[in-house]
Amino acid sequence: MTTTAPSQAGWSELLGPRYRSTSAVLAGGVGLHAVNIFLTTSLLPTAIGELGHESLYAWSATVFMVASVISSMTVSRLLAHRGPLGAYLFALAPFFAGTMICAIGPSMEVLLVGRAVQGIGGGLLAGSSYAVLREALPERLWARATALVSAMWGVGTLAGPAIGGLFAQLGQWRLAFVTLAVVAATIAMIAPRALPRTERVRGSEPVPTTSLTLLTLATIAISVAGILGNRTHMLILIAVGVAFIAAFLAWERRSPRRVLPRSTYRRASSLKWIYLTIAVLASGTVSEAFTPLFGQRLAGLAPFAAGFLGTMMSVGWSVTMIFSSYISRPRAKTVAMLTGPLILAAGLLLTAALWREDAGRAVAILWAVTLAAAGAGIGLAFPHLMVAAMQSTDDAQEGAKAAAGLNTVKLIAMAVGSAVAGVLVNLGAPSTLAAAQLLFLGLGVIATAGVFTAYRATREAGRDVADPS
């Protein structure tokens, strides 16, 4: 693993004249993807009212998620064959096309096609941002840039529902998609001035077809499980998905054609533990989908207030991530990576203990505080875990894979986490209180595993230097 002196680079350099456009394009791509996810969620009820086929409602998120995961696994090869600029423009193309299909679609079936095409572009955009970041910016700015790009998910959580709700209120939900397409086109026009033009072909590595197929089947099984009402069928599909993930890992370990870097599967590798810690942290965010419902039913919150409660975790990790990026001393970074999962677990478990029926305003405020604290744990550790992954190898091709793998790991973790959340909520049903307590208790227990994986990541980091194979 490469090592660097503590960075003194600040936000003034990242956002200054030299790198301002690069920062805007990288953050804009992830922001576009994030806003689209949450904007679409708030628009769909209105769209369903016009298009019909309410039975297809849940499939909008599923087809988008599956397409995003599949495309995210091709980012490193796209970057290798097209270079940073070509890869980013290639990612924007299907996002723009899918968004316009959604805007003009005459039926729910066509809108689902648009969502799938959007997902292809979204997965490429989110994955490319981290991989291109590694290519387009000096290493001293990686922590700041990673924090900026990752914080766009928090911006999406806040801005998406607000923008979508506004267009829905005006009865112009199609114009929301047109607006997204215009923003995508604007980013595409800025990109040639912001990203390196040099095409970098790093060899003709074959496409890992078997690995991609196994991970795709796992994603489909787990994503479909998350929208099923039958508990038995849900558990069966989750088990099938986990089996495909196990088969994927077993195949990748011995195959010369991999999605993730080969160092992921070394015995003394920090990268696999970094990925696992990121997966644990990402899985904690799936609670946001249920928090507004719990707020309305347990505290009688108005929809707007309940929606704001649902954003508190994103607010917590977005704000904390910016401040965490200022940490530069190696020991302090290690403490941040170890403490982050612990704070997330404590926040989730404390929230589980605070859920109660007929809760008053004071209790609802406590929920907001504990949720923000849980999110702060994610923001504390995330930038340093991501930079550690990008620094895990000196090999350019493996480094690109490591960076691109960050988004794939996050998406898979969120798909698995959403399915697990669905099971926990169903186990608590029909009691809303029991569902809320089980969900946050389960996610809190999962988060505690992140303390162990983070410890292993920091412990093995030194061995990566001694054994660069």
Coordinates of C-alpha atoms in Angstrom, one line a residue:
M1 CA 0.0 0.0 0.0
T2 CA 1.3 3.4 -0.8
T3 CA 2.1 5.8 2.0
T4 CA 2.1 9.6 2.0
A5 CA 3.0 12.3 4.4
P6 CA 0.0 13.9 6.1
S7 CA -1.7 16.1 3.7
Q8 CA -1.9 19.8 4.2
A9 CA -4.0 20.3 1.1
G10 CA -7.2 22.1 1.9
W11 CA -10.6 22.8 0.4
S12 CA -9.2 26.0 -1.1
E13 CA -7.0 24.0 -3.5
L14 CA -9.7 21.4 -4.4
L15 CA -12.3 24.2 -5.0
G16 CA -9.7 26.6 -6.4
P17 CA -9.2 27.6 -10.1
R18 CA -7.1 24.6 -11.0
Y19 CA -9.5 21.8 -9.8
R20 CA -12.8 23.6 -9.5
S21 CA -14.2 22.2 -12.7
T22 CA -13.0 18.7 -11.9
S23 CA -14.6 18.9 -8.5
A24 CA -17.9 20.2 -10.0
V25 CA -18.1 17.4 -12.6
L26 CA -17.2 14.6 -10.1
A27 CA -19.6 15.8 -7.4
G28 CA -22.2 16.7 -10.0
G29 CA -22.3 13.2 -11.4
V30 CA -22.9 11.5 -8.0
G31 CA -25.3 14.3 -7.0
L32 CA -27.3 13.8 -10.2
H33 CA -27.5 10.1 -9.5
A34 CA -28.5 10.6 -5.8
V35 CA -31.1 13.3 -6.6
N36 CA -32.6 11.1 -9.2
I37 CA -33.1 8.2 -6.8
F38 CA -34.9 10.3 -4.2
L39 CA -36.7 12.6 -6.7
T40 CA -38.2 9.6 -8.5
T41 CA -39.4 8.1 -5.2
S42 CA -41.5 11.3 -4.5
L43 CA -42.7 11.5 -8.1
L44 CA -43.9 7.9 -8.6
P45 CA -47.2 8.2 -6.7
T46 CA -48.2 11.0 -9.1
A47 CA -46.9 9.2 -12.2
I48 CA -48.8 6.0 -11.2
G49 CA -52.0 8.1 -11.0
E50 CA -51.5 9.0 -14.7
L51 CA -50.0 5.9 -16.1
G52 CA -51.8 3.2 -14.0
H53 CA -50.4 -0.3 -13.3
E54 CA -49.9 0.3 -9.5
S55 CA -48.8 -3.3 -9.2
L56 CA -45.5 -2.3 -11.0
Y57 CA -44.8 0.5 -8.5
A58 CA -42.1 -1.4 -6.5
W59 CA -40.4 -2.6 -9.6
S60 CA -39.2 1.0 -10.4
A61 CA -36.6 0.9 -7.6
T62 CA -35.7 -2.8 -8.3
V63 CA -34.9 -2.5 -12.0
F64 CA -32.9 0.6 -11.2
M65 CA -30.9 -1.0 -8.5
V66 CA -30.2 -4.2 -10.5
A67 CA -29.1 -2.2 -13.5
S68 CA -26.9 0.0 -11.4
V69 CA -25.1 -2.9 -9.8
I70 CA -24.5 -4.6 -13.1
S71 CA -23.0 -1.5 -14.7
S72 CA -20.9 -0.6 -11.7
M73 CA -19.0 -3.8 -12.2
T74 CA -17.7 -2.6 -15.6
V75 CA -16.3 0.7 -14.5
S76 CA -12.6 -0.3 -14.2
R77 CA -12.7 -1.7 -17.8
L78 CA -14.5 1.3 -19.1
L79 CA -11.9 3.5 -17.6
A80 CA -9.1 1.4 -19.0
H81 CA -10.4 1.5 -22.5
R82 CA -11.8 5.0 -22.7
G83 CA -9.8 7.1 -20.2
P84 CA -11.3 9.3 -17.5
L85 CA -13.1 11.7 -19.9
G86 CA -14.3 9.0 -22.2
A87 CA -15.6 6.9 -19.3
Y88 CA -17.5 9.8 -17.7
L89 CA -19.1 10.9 -21.0
F90 CA -20.0 7.2 -21.7
A91 CA -21.7 7.0 -18.3
L92 CA -23.7 10.2 -18.9
A93 CA -25.1 9.0 -22.2
P94 CA -27.4 6.2 -20.9
F95 CA -28.4 8.3 -17.9
F96 CA -29.5 11.1 -20.2
A97 CA -31.3 8.6 -22.5
G98 CA -33.1 6.8 -19.7
T99 CA -34.2 10.0 -18.1
M100 CA -35.7 11.2 -21.3
I101 CA -37.5 7.8 -21.8
C102 CA -39.0 8.3 -18.3
A103 CA -40.0 11.9 -19.3
I104 CA -41.9 10.9 -22.4
G105 CA -43.0 7.3 -21.5
P106 CA -46.7 6.7 -22.3
S107 CA -47.0 3.8 -19.9
M108 CA -45.6 2.3 -16.7
E109 CA -43.9 -0.4 -18.7
V110 CA -42.0 2.2 -20.8
L111 CA -41.1 4.1 -17.6
L112 CA -39.6 0.9 -16.2
V113 CA -37.5 0.6 -19.3
G114 CA -36.3 4.1 -18.8
R115 CA -35.5 3.4 -15.1
A116 CA -33.4 0.4 -16.2
V117 CA -31.4 2.5 -18.7
Q118 CA -31.1 5.2 -16.1
G119 CA -29.7 2.6 -13.7
I120 CA -27.0 1.6 -16.2
G121 CA -25.9 5.2 -16.4
G122 CA -26.3 5.8 -12.7
G123 CA -24.1 2.8 -11.7
L124 CA -21.5 4.0 -14.2
L125 CA -21.6 7.5 -12.9
A126 CA -21.3 6.7 -9.2
G127 CA -18.6 4.2 -9.8
S128 CA -16.7 6.3 -12.3
S129 CA -16.6 9.3 -9.9
Y130 CA -14.4 7.4 -7.4
A131 CA -12.3 5.8 -10.2
V132 CA -11.9 9.0 -12.2
L133 CA -11.1 10.9 -9.0
R134 CA -8.1 8.7 -8.5
E135 CA -6.9 9.6 -12.0
A136 CA -7.8 13.3 -12.2
L137 CA -6.7 14.6 -8.8
P138 CA -3.4 14.4 -6.9
E139 CA -3.3 11.9 -4.0
R140 CA -3.1 14.8 -1.5
L141 CA -6.6 15.8 -2.4
W142 CA -8.2 12.3 -2.4
A143 CA -9.6 12.6 1.1
R144 CA -11.2 16.0 0.5
A145 CA -12.5 15.0 -2.9
T146 CA -13.9 11.7 -1.6
A147 CA -15.7 13.6 1.2
L148 CA -17.1 16.1 -1.3
V149 CA -18.3 13.4 -3.8
S150 CA -19.8 11.2 -1.0
A151 CA -21.6 14.1 0.6
M152 CA -23.6 14.4 -2.6
W153 CA -25.6 11.4 -1.4
G154 CA -26.7 13.6 1.5
V155 CA -27.6 16.4 -0.8
G156 CA -29.6 14.0 -2.9
T157 CA -31.5 12.8 0.2
L158 CA -32.5 16.4 1.0
A159 CA -32.9 17.9 -2.4
G160 CA -34.5 14.9 -4.2
P161 CA -37.7 14.7 -2.3
A162 CA -38.1 18.5 -2.2
I163 CA -37.7 18.9 -6.0
G164 CA -39.8 15.8 -6.8
G165 CA -42.5 17.0 -4.4
L166 CA -42.6 20.4 -6.0
F167 CA -43.0 19.1 -9.5
A168 CA -45.6 16.6 -8.3
Q169 CA -47.5 19.3 -6.6
L170 CA -47.5 21.3 -9.8
G171 CA -48.7 18.3 -11.7
Q172 CA -45.6 18.4 -13.9
W173 CA -43.8 15.2 -12.9
R174 CA -42.4 14.7 -16.5
L175 CA -40.7 18.1 -16.3
A176 CA -38.7 16.8 -13.3
F177 CA -37.1 14.2 -15.6
V178 CA -36.5 16.8 -18.3
T179 CA -34.7 19.0 -15.7
L180 CA -32.4 16.0 -14.8
A181 CA -31.6 15.4 -18.4
V182 CA -30.7 19.1 -18.9
V183 CA -28.3 18.9 -15.8
A184 CA -26.7 15.7 -17.2
A185 CA -26.2 17.5 -20.6
T186 CA -24.6 20.5 -18.8
I187 CA -22.2 18.2 -16.9
A188 CA -21.3 16.5 -20.2
M189 CA -20.4 19.9 -21.7
I190 CA -18.2 20.9 -18.7
A191 CA -16.4 17.5 -18.5
P192 CA -14.0 18.0 -21.5
R193 CA -12.5 21.0 -19.7
A194 CA -12.4 19.2 -16.3
L195 CA -11.1 15.7 -16.9
P196 CA -7.9 14.2 -18.4
R197 CA -8.3 13.6 -22.1
T198 CA -5.6 11.0 -22.5
E199 CA -6.9 7.6 -23.3
R200 CA -5.4 4.9 -21.1
V201 CA -5.5 1.4 -22.4
R202 CA -4.0 -0.8 -19.7
G203 CA -4.0 -4.1 -21.6
S204 CA -6.7 -6.2 -23.0
E205 CA -7.9 -8.0 -19.8
P206 CA -10.8 -10.3 -20.6
V207 CA -14.3 -9.5 -19.2
P208 CA -14.9 -11.7 -16.1
T209 CA -18.2 -13.1 -17.5
T210 CA -18.7 -15.7 -14.8
S211 CA -18.1 -13.3 -11.9
L212 CA -20.5 -10.7 -13.5
T213 CA -23.1 -13.4 -14.0
L214 CA -23.0 -14.7 -10.5
L215 CA -23.1 -11.2 -8.9
T216 CA -25.9 -10.2 -11.2
L217 CA -28.0 -13.2 -10.3
A218 CA -27.3 -12.5 -6.6
T219 CA -28.4 -8.9 -7.0
I220 CA -31.6 -9.9 -8.8
A221 CA -32.6 -12.5 -6.2
I222 CA -31.9 -10.1 -3.3
S223 CA -33.6 -7.1 -4.9
V224 CA -36.7 -9.0 -5.8
A225 CA -36.8 -10.5 -2.3
G226 CA -37.1 -6.9 -1.0
I227 CA -40.4 -6.3 -2.7
L228 CA -42.2 -9.5 -1.9
G229 CA -44.9 -9.6 0.6
N230 CA -44.7 -13.3 1.4
R231 CA -42.2 -13.8 4.2
T232 CA -41.3 -17.4 3.2
H233 CA -40.6 -16.5 -0.5
M234 CA -38.6 -13.5 0.7
L235 CA -36.3 -15.7 2.9
I236 CA -35.9 -18.2 0.1
L237 CA -34.8 -15.5 -2.4
I238 CA -32.4 -14.0 0.2
A239 CA -30.8 -17.4 0.8
V240 CA -30.5 -17.9 -3.0
G241 CA -28.9 -14.4 -3.3
V242 CA -26.4 -15.2 -0.5
A243 CA -25.5 -18.5 -2.2
F244 CA -24.8 -16.7 -5.4
I245 CA -22.6 -14.2 -3.5
A246 CA -20.7 -17.1 -1.9
A247 CA -20.3 -18.7 -5.4
F248 CA -19.0 -15.3 -6.7
L249 CA -16.4 -15.0 -4.0
A250 CA -15.3 -18.6 -4.4
W251 CA -14.9 -18.2 -8.2
E252 CA -13.1 -14.8 -7.9
R253 CA -10.6 -16.2 -5.5
R254 CA -9.3 -18.8 -8.0
S255 CA -10.1 -17.2 -11.3
P256 CA -7.6 -15.0 -13.2
R257 CA -10.6 -12.9 -14.5
R258 CA -11.9 -10.8 -11.6
V259 CA -14.3 -7.9 -10.9
L260 CA -12.4 -6.9 -7.7
P261 CA -8.6 -6.5 -7.4
R262 CA -6.7 -9.7 -6.8
S263 CA -5.3 -8.3 -3.6
T264 CA -8.9 -8.5 -2.2
Y265 CA -8.4 -12.3 -1.9
R266 CA -5.0 -12.4 -0.4
R267 CA -4.8 -13.8 3.1
A268 CA -3.1 -10.8 4.6
S269 CA -5.0 -8.1 2.7
S270 CA -6.4 -4.9 4.1
L271 CA -8.6 -4.3 1.0
K272 CA -11.1 -7.1 1.8
W273 CA -11.6 -5.8 5.3
I274 CA -11.9 -2.2 4.0
Y275 CA -14.7 -3.4 1.6
L276 CA -16.4 -5.3 4.4
T277 CA -16.4 -2.2 6.7
I278 CA -17.8 -0.1 3.9
A279 CA -20.5 -2.7 3.3
V280 CA -21.4 -2.6 7.0
L281 CA -21.6 1.2 7.1
A282 CA -23.7 1.3 3.9
S283 CA -26.2 -1.3 5.1
G284 CA -27.0 1.0 8.1
T285 CA -28.4 3.6 5.7
V286 CA -31.3 1.4 4.6
S287 CA -33.2 2.4 7.7
E288 CA -33.9 5.7 6.1
A289 CA -36.6 4.2 3.9
F290 CA -38.7 3.2 6.9
T291 CA -38.0 6.1 9.3
P292 CA -40.7 8.5 7.9
L293 CA -43.3 5.7 8.2
F294 CA -42.3 5.1 11.8
G295 CA -42.4 8.8 12.6
Q296 CA -45.9 9.2 11.3
R297 CA -47.4 6.2 13.0
L298 CA -45.6 6.3 16.3
A299 CA -45.4 10.1 16.9
G300 CA -48.2 11.4 14.6
L301 CA -45.7 13.5 12.6
A302 CA -47.0 15.4 9.6
P303 CA -45.6 14.0 6.3
F304 CA -43.1 16.8 5.9
A305 CA -41.8 16.5 9.4
A306 CA -41.6 12.7 9.1
G307 CA -39.7 13.1 5.8
F308 CA -37.2 15.4 7.5
L309 CA -36.8 12.8 10.3
G310 CA -35.9 10.3 7.6
T311 CA -33.1 12.5 6.3
M312 CA -31.3 12.9 9.7
M313 CA -28.9 10.1 9.2
S314 CA -27.9 11.4 5.8
V315 CA -27.5 14.9 7.3
G316 CA -25.3 13.4 10.0
W317 CA -22.9 11.6 7.8
S318 CA -22.7 14.3 5.1
V319 CA -21.7 17.0 7.6
T320 CA -19.4 14.8 9.5
M321 CA -17.7 13.5 6.4
I322 CA -16.6 17.0 5.4
F323 CA -15.0 17.6 8.8
S324 CA -13.5 14.1 9.0
S325 CA -11.6 14.8 5.8
Y326 CA -9.5 17.3 7.7
I327 CA -8.0 14.5 9.7
S328 CA -4.5 13.9 8.3
R329 CA -2.4 12.1 10.9
P330 CA -2.2 8.4 10.3
R331 CA -3.0 7.5 13.9
A332 CA -6.0 9.8 13.9
K333 CA -7.3 8.2 10.7
T334 CA -7.0 4.8 12.2
V335 CA -9.1 6.0 15.2
A336 CA -11.7 7.5 12.9
M337 CA -12.0 4.2 11.0
L338 CA -12.4 2.2 14.2
T339 CA -14.7 4.6 15.9
G340 CA -17.1 5.2 13.0
P341 CA -18.8 1.7 13.1
L342 CA -19.0 1.9 16.9
I343 CA -20.8 5.2 16.8
L344 CA -23.1 3.9 14.0
A345 CA -24.0 0.9 16.1
A346 CA -24.6 2.9 19.2
G347 CA -26.9 5.4 17.4
L348 CA -28.9 2.6 15.8
L349 CA -29.3 0.6 19.1
L350 CA -30.2 3.7 21.1
T351 CA -32.8 4.6 18.5
A352 CA -34.2 1.1 18.8
A353 CA -34.5 1.6 22.5
L354 CA -36.3 5.0 22.1
W355 CA -39.1 3.9 19.7
R356 CA -42.4 4.0 21.5
E357 CA -46.1 4.5 20.7
D358 CA -47.8 7.9 21.2
A359 CA -44.4 9.5 21.4
G360 CA -44.4 13.3 22.0
R361 CA -42.3 16.0 20.4
A362 CA -39.5 15.6 22.8
V363 CA -39.1 11.9 22.0
A364 CA -39.2 12.7 18.2
I365 CA -36.4 15.2 18.7
L366 CA -34.4 12.5 20.5
W367 CA -35.0 10.2 17.5
A368 CA -33.6 12.9 15.2
V369 CA -30.5 13.3 17.4
T370 CA -29.7 9.6 17.7
L371 CA -30.3 9.1 13.9
A372 CA -27.9 12.0 13.2
A373 CA -25.4 10.6 15.6
A374 CA -25.6 7.2 13.8
G375 CA -25.0 8.9 10.5
A376 CA -22.0 10.8 12.0
G377 CA -20.4 7.4 12.6
I378 CA -20.6 6.7 8.8
G379 CA -19.2 10.1 7.9
L380 CA -16.3 9.8 10.4
A381 CA -15.0 6.6 8.8
F382 CA -16.0 6.7 5.2
P383 CA -13.5 9.1 3.6
H384 CA -10.5 7.3 5.2
L385 CA -11.8 3.9 4.2
M386 CA -12.2 5.0 0.6
V387 CA -8.8 6.6 0.4
A388 CA -7.3 3.5 2.0
A389 CA -8.9 1.4 -0.7
M390 CA -7.5 3.7 -3.5
Q391 CA -4.0 3.6 -1.9
S392 CA -4.0 -0.2 -1.4
T393 CA -1.9 -0.8 -4.5
D394 CA 0.8 0.9 -6.6
D395 CA -0.4 -0.9 -9.7
A396 CA -2.5 1.4 -11.9
Q397 CA -4.9 -1.3 -13.2
E398 CA -5.5 -2.8 -9.7
G399 CA -5.9 0.7 -8.3
A400 CA -8.6 1.5 -10.8
K401 CA -10.4 -1.8 -9.9
A402 CA -10.1 -1.0 -6.2
A403 CA -11.6 2.5 -6.7
A404 CA -14.4 1.2 -8.9
G405 CA -15.1 -1.6 -6.5
L406 CA -16.1 0.9 -3.8
N407 CA -19.4 1.7 -5.5
T408 CA -20.1 -2.0 -6.4
V409 CA -19.6 -3.0 -2.7
K410 CA -21.9 -0.1 -1.5
L411 CA -24.7 -1.0 -3.9
I412 CA -24.5 -4.7 -3.1
A413 CA -24.5 -3.9 0.6
M414 CA -27.6 -1.7 0.2
A415 CA -29.4 -4.3 -1.8
V416 CA -28.7 -7.0 0.8
G417 CA -29.5 -4.5 3.6
S418 CA -32.8 -3.6 2.1
A419 CA -33.8 -7.2 1.8
V420 CA -32.8 -7.9 5.4
A421 CA -34.7 -4.8 6.5
G422 CA -37.8 -6.0 4.7
V423 CA -37.6 -9.3 6.7
L424 CA -37.1 -7.6 10.0
V425 CA -40.0 -5.2 9.4
N426 CA -42.3 -8.1 8.3
L427 CA -41.3 -10.0 11.4
G428 CA -42.5 -7.1 13.6
A429 CA -45.7 -6.6 11.6
P430 CA -48.5 -5.8 12.2
S431 CA -47.1 -3.8 15.2
T432 CA -45.3 -0.7 14.0
L433 CA -43.5 -0.4 17.3
A434 CA -42.2 -4.0 17.1
A435 CA -41.2 -3.5 13.4
A436 CA -39.2 -0.3 14.3
Q437 CA -37.5 -1.9 17.2
L438 CA -36.5 -5.1 15.3
L439 CA -35.2 -3.1 12.3
F440 CA -32.9 -0.8 14.3
L441 CA -31.8 -3.6 16.7
G442 CA -30.9 -5.8 13.7
L443 CA -29.1 -3.1 11.9
G444 CA -27.3 -2.1 15.1
V445 CA -26.1 -5.6 15.6
I446 CA -24.8 -5.7 12.0
A447 CA -23.0 -2.4 12.6
T448 CA -21.1 -3.8 15.5
A449 CA -19.4 -6.2 13.1
G450 CA -17.9 -3.2 11.5
V451 CA -15.8 -2.6 14.5
F452 CA -14.1 -6.0 14.0
T453 CA -13.7 -5.5 10.2
A454 CA -12.3 -2.0 10.7
Y455 CA -9.8 -3.3 13.2
R456 CA -8.7 -6.0 10.8
A457 CA -8.4 -3.4 8.0
T458 CA -6.1 -1.2 10.0
R459 CA -4.1 -4.2 11.3
E460 CA -3.5 -5.7 7.8
A461 CA -2.6 -2.3 6.3
G462 CA 1.0 -2.6 7.3
R463 CA 1.3 -6.1 5.8
D464 CA 0.2 -4.7 2.4
V465 CA 3.4 -2.7 2.4
A466 CA 5.5 -5.7 3.2
D467 CA 3.8 -8.0 0.7
P468 CA 2.9 -6.0 -2.4
S469 CA 2.1 -9.1 -4.5

